[in-house]
Coordinates of C-alpha atoms in Angstrom, one line a residue:
M1 CA 4.0 12.6 6.6
N2 CA 2.7 14.0 3.4
A3 CA 1.0 12.0 0.6
Y4 CA 4.2 11.6 -1.5
L5 CA 6.1 10.0 1.4
H6 CA 3.2 7.8 2.3
A7 CA 2.9 6.6 -1.4
L8 CA 6.7 6.0 -1.4
C9 CA 6.4 3.7 1.6
W10 CA 3.7 1.7 -0.2
A11 CA 5.9 1.6 -3.3
F12 CA 8.8 0.2 -1.3
A13 CA 6.5 -2.4 0.2
I14 CA 5.4 -3.5 -3.3
L15 CA 8.9 -3.6 -4.6
G16 CA 10.0 -5.6 -1.6
L17 CA 7.3 -8.1 -2.4
A18 CA 8.6 -8.3 -5.9
V19 CA 12.1 -9.0 -4.7
L20 CA 10.9 -11.6 -2.3
N21 CA 8.9 -13.3 -5.0
V22 CA 11.9 -13.4 -7.4
L23 CA 14.0 -14.9 -4.6
E24 CA 11.2 -17.5 -4.1
V25 CA 10.7 -16.5 -0.4
I26 CA 7.0 -15.9 -1.2
S27 CA 5.1 -18.3 -3.4
D28 CA 3.6 -17.2 -6.7
G29 CA 0.1 -17.6 -5.5
A30 CA 0.6 -15.5 -2.4
A31 CA 2.5 -12.9 -4.4
Q32 CA -0.3 -12.7 -7.0
T33 CA -2.8 -12.0 -4.3
L34 CA -0.7 -9.4 -2.6
F35 CA 0.1 -7.7 -5.9
T36 CA -3.6 -7.3 -6.4
T37 CA -4.5 -6.1 -2.9
L38 CA -1.5 -3.9 -2.0
P39 CA -2.1 -1.3 -4.7
I40 CA -5.8 -1.1 -3.9
L41 CA -5.0 -0.6 -0.2
A42 CA -2.3 2.0 -1.2
V43 CA -4.7 4.0 -3.3
I44 CA -7.3 4.0 -0.6
S45 CA -4.8 4.9 2.1
V46 CA -3.2 7.7 0.1
T47 CA -6.4 9.3 -1.1
Q48 CA -8.1 9.1 2.3
R49 CA -5.1 10.6 4.1
G50 CA -5.8 14.1 5.3
R51 CA -9.5 13.8 4.8
C52 CA -11.9 13.5 7.7
A53 CA -15.4 12.1 7.8
R54 CA -17.9 13.9 9.9
R55 CA -17.0 12.5 13.3
R56 CA -16.6 14.1 16.7
G57 CA -12.8 13.8 16.9
C58 CA -12.1 15.6 13.6

């Protein structure tokens, strides 16, 4: 999976979270925390994809 598709999956997850928050399935406090952490995890995940630290298996 290339970086664009990987980022698109993260975008759908964040949009799904927004929809669930609007429908009041997820509380505002939990949504606020997830709206802060999901983009950070997405950026880390997308930028580290394809890179390899100096390890034996790489």
